[in-house]
Coordinates of C-alpha atoms in Angstrom, one line a residue:
M1 CA 13.7 -15.5 28.1
A2 CA 16.8 -16.2 28.2
K3 CA 19.2 -14.9 31.2
P4 CA 21.9 -12.8 29.6
R5 CA 25.6 -13.9 29.6
S6 CA 28.1 -12.7 32.2
P7 CA 31.0 -10.9 30.4
F8 CA 33.2 -14.0 31.7
Q9 CA 30.8 -16.2 29.9
K10 CA 31.3 -14.1 26.3
W11 CA 35.2 -14.4 27.3
L12 CA 35.0 -18.0 27.5
T13 CA 33.2 -18.4 24.4
R14 CA 35.1 -16.4 22.3
R15 CA 38.3 -17.5 23.5
I16 CA 37.6 -21.7 23.6
G17 CA 34.0 -22.1 22.3
Y18 CA 34.5 -20.6 19.1
P19 CA 38.0 -21.9 18.2
V20 CA 37.0 -25.6 18.9
E21 CA 33.5 -25.0 17.0
A22 CA 35.7 -23.8 14.2
L23 CA 37.7 -27.1 14.1
L24 CA 35.1 -29.3 14.5
V25 CA 33.6 -27.5 11.2
H26 CA 36.8 -27.5 9.3
G27 CA 37.1 -30.9 10.1
V28 CA 33.2 -31.7 9.0
C29 CA 33.9 -30.0 5.6
G30 CA 37.4 -31.7 4.9
L31 CA 35.2 -35.0 5.1
F32 CA 32.4 -33.7 2.9
R33 CA 35.4 -32.4 0.5
A34 CA 37.5 -35.5 0.5
L35 CA 34.5 -37.6 -0.8
P36 CA 32.7 -37.1 -4.3
L37 CA 29.4 -34.9 -4.6
D38 CA 26.8 -37.5 -4.3
R39 CA 28.6 -39.9 -1.3
A40 CA 28.9 -36.1 0.5
S41 CA 25.5 -35.3 0.0
A42 CA 24.0 -38.8 0.8
L43 CA 25.9 -38.8 3.9
G44 CA 24.9 -35.6 5.0
G45 CA 21.2 -36.2 4.2
W46 CA 21.6 -39.4 6.5
I47 CA 23.3 -37.6 9.1
G48 CA 20.6 -34.6 9.0
R49 CA 17.7 -36.8 9.2
T50 CA 19.1 -39.2 11.7
V51 CA 20.5 -36.8 14.3
G52 CA 18.5 -33.5 13.4
P53 CA 14.9 -34.4 15.2
W54 CA 16.6 -34.8 18.2
L55 CA 18.1 -31.4 18.2
P56 CA 16.5 -28.8 20.8
N57 CA 15.5 -26.4 17.0
S58 CA 13.4 -29.1 16.1
A59 CA 11.1 -28.4 19.0
R60 CA 10.5 -24.5 16.8
A61 CA 10.3 -26.4 13.3
R62 CA 7.8 -28.7 14.8
R63 CA 5.6 -25.7 16.2
N64 CA 6.2 -23.9 13.1
L65 CA 4.8 -26.8 10.9
T66 CA 1.9 -27.5 12.9
R67 CA 0.7 -23.6 13.1
A68 CA 1.3 -23.4 9.0
F69 CA -0.4 -26.7 8.5
P70 CA -3.0 -27.3 11.3
E71 CA -4.7 -29.9 8.3
K72 CA -1.7 -32.3 8.7
G73 CA -1.5 -34.9 11.5
G74 CA 1.8 -35.4 13.1
A75 CA 3.3 -38.5 10.9
E76 CA 3.0 -35.8 8.5
I77 CA 4.6 -33.1 10.5
E78 CA 7.2 -35.7 11.6
A79 CA 7.8 -37.0 8.0
I80 CA 8.6 -33.1 6.0
L81 CA 10.6 -32.4 9.4
R82 CA 13.3 -35.4 8.3
G83 CA 12.9 -34.2 5.3
M84 CA 13.7 -30.4 6.1
W85 CA 17.3 -32.2 8.1
D86 CA 17.8 -34.5 4.9
N87 CA 18.2 -31.0 3.0
L88 CA 20.0 -29.0 5.5
G89 CA 22.3 -32.3 5.8
R90 CA 23.0 -32.4 2.6
T91 CA 22.9 -28.7 1.8
I92 CA 26.0 -28.6 4.2
A93 CA 27.6 -31.2 2.9
E94 CA 27.3 -29.6 -0.9
Y95 CA 29.4 -26.4 0.5
P96 CA 32.9 -27.9 -0.8
H97 CA 31.0 -28.8 -4.0
L98 CA 29.4 -26.0 -4.8
E99 CA 31.4 -25.6 -8.1
Q100 CA 30.8 -29.0 -9.2
I101 CA 27.5 -28.4 -8.8
G102 CA 27.2 -25.1 -11.0
R103 CA 29.1 -26.9 -14.1
E104 CA 26.9 -30.1 -14.0
R105 CA 24.0 -30.1 -11.3
I106 CA 21.7 -27.1 -12.3
E107 CA 18.7 -26.7 -15.0
V108 CA 18.1 -23.0 -15.5
I109 CA 14.3 -22.1 -16.1
G110 CA 13.8 -19.0 -17.1
I111 CA 17.6 -18.0 -19.0
E112 CA 16.2 -15.3 -20.9
H113 CA 15.3 -13.0 -18.1
V114 CA 18.7 -14.0 -16.8
D115 CA 20.0 -12.6 -19.7
A116 CA 18.2 -9.3 -19.9
L117 CA 19.5 -8.9 -15.9
R118 CA 23.0 -9.3 -17.5
E119 CA 22.5 -7.3 -20.8
D120 CA 20.1 -4.0 -20.0
G121 CA 23.0 -2.4 -18.8
K122 CA 21.7 -1.3 -15.1
A123 CA 21.7 -3.0 -11.8
G124 CA 19.3 -5.6 -10.4
I125 CA 18.0 -7.3 -8.1
L126 CA 17.2 -11.5 -7.6
V127 CA 14.9 -12.6 -4.4
S128 CA 14.7 -15.9 -3.1
G129 CA 14.4 -17.7 0.4
H130 CA 16.1 -20.6 2.5
L131 CA 14.7 -23.1 -0.2
A132 CA 16.8 -26.5 -1.7
N133 CA 20.2 -25.9 -0.8
W134 CA 19.9 -21.8 -1.3
E135 CA 23.4 -21.0 -2.5
V136 CA 22.8 -22.9 -5.6
Q137 CA 20.8 -19.9 -7.2
S138 CA 23.8 -17.4 -7.0
V139 CA 26.2 -20.2 -8.4
A140 CA 23.5 -20.3 -11.2
S141 CA 23.8 -17.2 -12.0
R142 CA 27.3 -16.5 -12.3
M143 CA 27.7 -19.8 -14.2
L144 CA 25.4 -17.3 -16.7
G145 CA 27.8 -14.5 -16.8
L146 CA 25.7 -12.8 -14.2
E147 CA 27.6 -12.1 -11.0
L148 CA 25.5 -11.7 -8.0
G149 CA 26.6 -9.6 -4.2
L150 CA 25.1 -12.1 -1.9
V151 CA 23.7 -11.0 0.9
Y152 CA 23.8 -12.9 3.8
R153 CA 23.8 -12.9 7.4
A154 CA 27.2 -13.3 9.2
P155 CA 27.4 -16.1 12.2
N156 CA 27.9 -15.5 15.3
N157 CA 31.0 -17.5 15.4
P158 CA 33.5 -15.3 13.1
M159 CA 35.4 -18.0 12.7
V160 CA 33.1 -20.1 10.8
G161 CA 31.8 -17.2 8.8
E162 CA 35.2 -17.0 7.5
L163 CA 35.2 -20.7 6.5
L164 CA 31.7 -20.0 5.0
V165 CA 33.1 -17.0 2.9
K166 CA 35.6 -19.3 1.0
L167 CA 33.3 -21.8 0.6
R168 CA 31.2 -19.7 -1.5
G169 CA 33.8 -17.2 -3.0
A170 CA 34.9 -19.7 -5.2
A171 CA 31.8 -20.4 -6.8
T172 CA 29.9 -16.9 -6.2
G173 CA 30.6 -12.9 -6.3
T174 CA 30.6 -10.3 -3.6
Q175 CA 29.4 -11.4 -0.2
I176 CA 27.3 -8.9 1.9
P177 CA 27.1 -8.9 5.2
K178 CA 23.7 -7.7 6.5
G179 CA 24.1 -5.0 9.1
P180 CA 25.1 -0.9 8.6
D181 CA 28.3 -1.4 6.9
G182 CA 26.6 -4.0 4.8
A183 CA 23.9 -1.7 3.7
K184 CA 26.4 0.6 2.4
I185 CA 28.1 -1.8 0.5
L186 CA 24.7 -3.2 -1.0
L187 CA 23.8 0.6 -2.0
R188 CA 27.1 1.3 -3.7
H189 CA 27.2 -2.5 -5.0
L190 CA 24.0 -1.2 -7.0
T191 CA 24.5 2.0 -7.6
R192 CA 27.8 1.0 -9.5
G193 CA 25.4 -0.9 -12.0
G194 CA 25.9 -4.4 -9.9
H195 CA 23.4 -7.2 -9.3
V196 CA 22.3 -8.6 -5.9
G197 CA 20.7 -11.8 -4.8
M198 CA 18.7 -11.6 -1.1
L199 CA 17.0 -14.1 0.6
I200 CA 13.7 -12.4 2.0
D201 CA 12.4 -14.9 4.5
Q202 CA 14.2 -14.5 7.3
K203 CA 13.2 -12.6 10.6
M204 CA 14.0 -9.0 10.7
N205 CA 12.8 -7.2 13.8
D206 CA 12.9 -3.8 12.8
G207 CA 11.4 -5.0 9.4
I208 CA 7.2 -4.4 9.1
P209 CA 5.0 -7.2 9.4
V210 CA 3.6 -9.2 6.3
P211 CA 1.6 -12.2 6.4
F212 CA 2.8 -15.3 6.3
F213 CA 1.0 -18.7 6.3
G214 CA -1.5 -16.4 7.5
R215 CA 0.7 -15.1 10.4
D216 CA 2.6 -11.5 10.4
A217 CA 6.1 -12.0 10.0
M218 CA 8.2 -9.1 10.1
T219 CA 9.4 -8.5 7.3
A220 CA 12.5 -6.9 5.6
P221 CA 11.3 -4.2 2.8
A222 CA 15.0 -3.3 1.5
A223 CA 14.2 -5.3 -1.8
A224 CA 10.7 -3.5 -2.8
V225 CA 12.4 -0.4 -1.4
L226 CA 15.5 -0.3 -3.1
G227 CA 14.0 -1.4 -6.6
M228 CA 11.2 0.6 -6.5
K229 CA 13.6 3.9 -5.5
M230 CA 16.4 2.8 -8.3
K231 CA 13.8 1.9 -10.6
L232 CA 15.6 -1.6 -11.0
P233 CA 14.3 -5.1 -12.1
L234 CA 13.3 -7.6 -9.4
C235 CA 13.4 -10.8 -10.5
P236 CA 11.6 -14.2 -7.7
A237 CA 13.9 -16.9 -8.1
R238 CA 13.1 -20.5 -7.0
T239 CA 15.5 -23.0 -6.3
E240 CA 14.3 -27.0 -6.0
R241 CA 16.2 -30.2 -5.3
L242 CA 15.4 -32.7 -7.9
E243 CA 16.7 -35.6 -6.6
G244 CA 20.5 -35.8 -4.3
A245 CA 22.6 -33.1 -5.3
N246 CA 20.9 -32.0 -8.5
F247 CA 19.2 -28.8 -8.7
R248 CA 16.1 -26.9 -11.0
V249 CA 16.6 -22.7 -10.8
T250 CA 13.4 -21.2 -11.8
V251 CA 14.0 -17.2 -12.6
L252 CA 10.6 -15.5 -13.0
P253 CA 10.1 -12.3 -14.9
P254 CA 10.6 -8.6 -13.1
E255 CA 7.5 -7.5 -11.2
E256 CA 5.5 -4.7 -11.4
Y257 CA 5.9 -2.8 -9.1
P258 CA 2.7 -0.6 -7.6
T259 CA 2.2 2.9 -8.1
S260 CA 0.0 3.8 -5.5
G261 CA 2.0 7.1 -4.8
D262 CA 2.7 5.8 -1.1
R263 CA 6.5 4.6 -0.9
N264 CA 5.8 2.5 2.4
A265 CA 2.3 1.5 1.1
D266 CA 4.1 0.3 -2.3
A267 CA 6.8 -1.6 -0.5
R268 CA 4.2 -3.2 1.7
I269 CA 2.3 -4.4 -1.1
L270 CA 5.5 -6.0 -3.2
M271 CA 6.0 -8.1 0.0
E272 CA 2.9 -8.7 0.3
R273 CA 3.0 -10.4 -3.0
L274 CA 6.6 -11.7 -2.3
N275 CA 5.7 -13.4 0.7
R276 CA 2.7 -14.9 -0.9
L277 CA 4.8 -16.6 -3.9
L278 CA 7.4 -18.0 -1.4
E279 CA 4.6 -19.6 0.6
D280 CA 3.3 -21.2 -2.7
W281 CA 6.9 -22.8 -3.4
I282 CA 7.5 -24.0 0.0
R283 CA 3.6 -25.6 0.4
D284 CA 4.5 -27.1 -2.6
K285 CA 8.1 -28.4 -1.5
P286 CA 7.8 -27.9 2.7
E287 CA 10.6 -30.5 3.2
Q288 CA 13.1 -28.2 1.1
W289 CA 12.3 -24.7 3.6
L290 CA 14.3 -24.3 6.6
W291 CA 11.7 -24.2 9.4
I292 CA 13.9 -24.1 12.2
H293 CA 13.9 -20.2 11.8
R294 CA 12.5 -18.0 14.2
R295 CA 10.0 -16.6 11.5
W296 CA 7.1 -15.4 13.8
P297 CA 6.9 -14.3 17.3
D298 CA 6.1 -17.3 19.3

């Protein structure tokens, strides 16, 4: 268990650590912005797969991969790990180019479901996970006339958070931070008929335990709870990296809600179904998921 930081350490991080980190991130983003999209993505991938496997977070990713795929040998696990870092490096490098990706690089399957969400006169929810470049889903939706409020976890460094908001802002819609204040914004957004995109594959300590790769993972039930309570269409959406900086977004029909009469039980049933769907997608292309998450209890 990590030792709590002293007030002085926290002060030092805020006054020196955060500005230095933000300066570095701004510099990296400036480099990738100056490059054409394909070169930026390729460079980001090379940096990711070259440096990433040596970073401390790789230990958690290896542990997660070994537990999720006990049938795979060490060489296969390492290949998936390098692929994950390649994908993450590309995703970071592609942030300054999200608008171009939206215009030129996204194939959408299930456009009829996007059209239905846009034209039905009520709010709606798209759910997905940290797959491929997870920012692409909201970019594609906006290009199709469906602006999504994007629920996201703000970085610890608020200066980096401001940069990410700006990078997303040109290509996506309303941005809703997780937390009590964000929950109010989310509810208000849906009540006014807005649409939201939610990534449901991160650990939430006060969520509900739902099986994921054979182990319970604390899962946020908000998508299921809000969808059932407000009687909204809830569509799963998958993003895939095809080659380089090219993507496919597949939008599925709205989920059918369980109707047992027990709202808590119904929410769990729906989240189990969504977790199984995410697991199928990840098993298909495991290198495109973010295995460095602390998704399960260690």
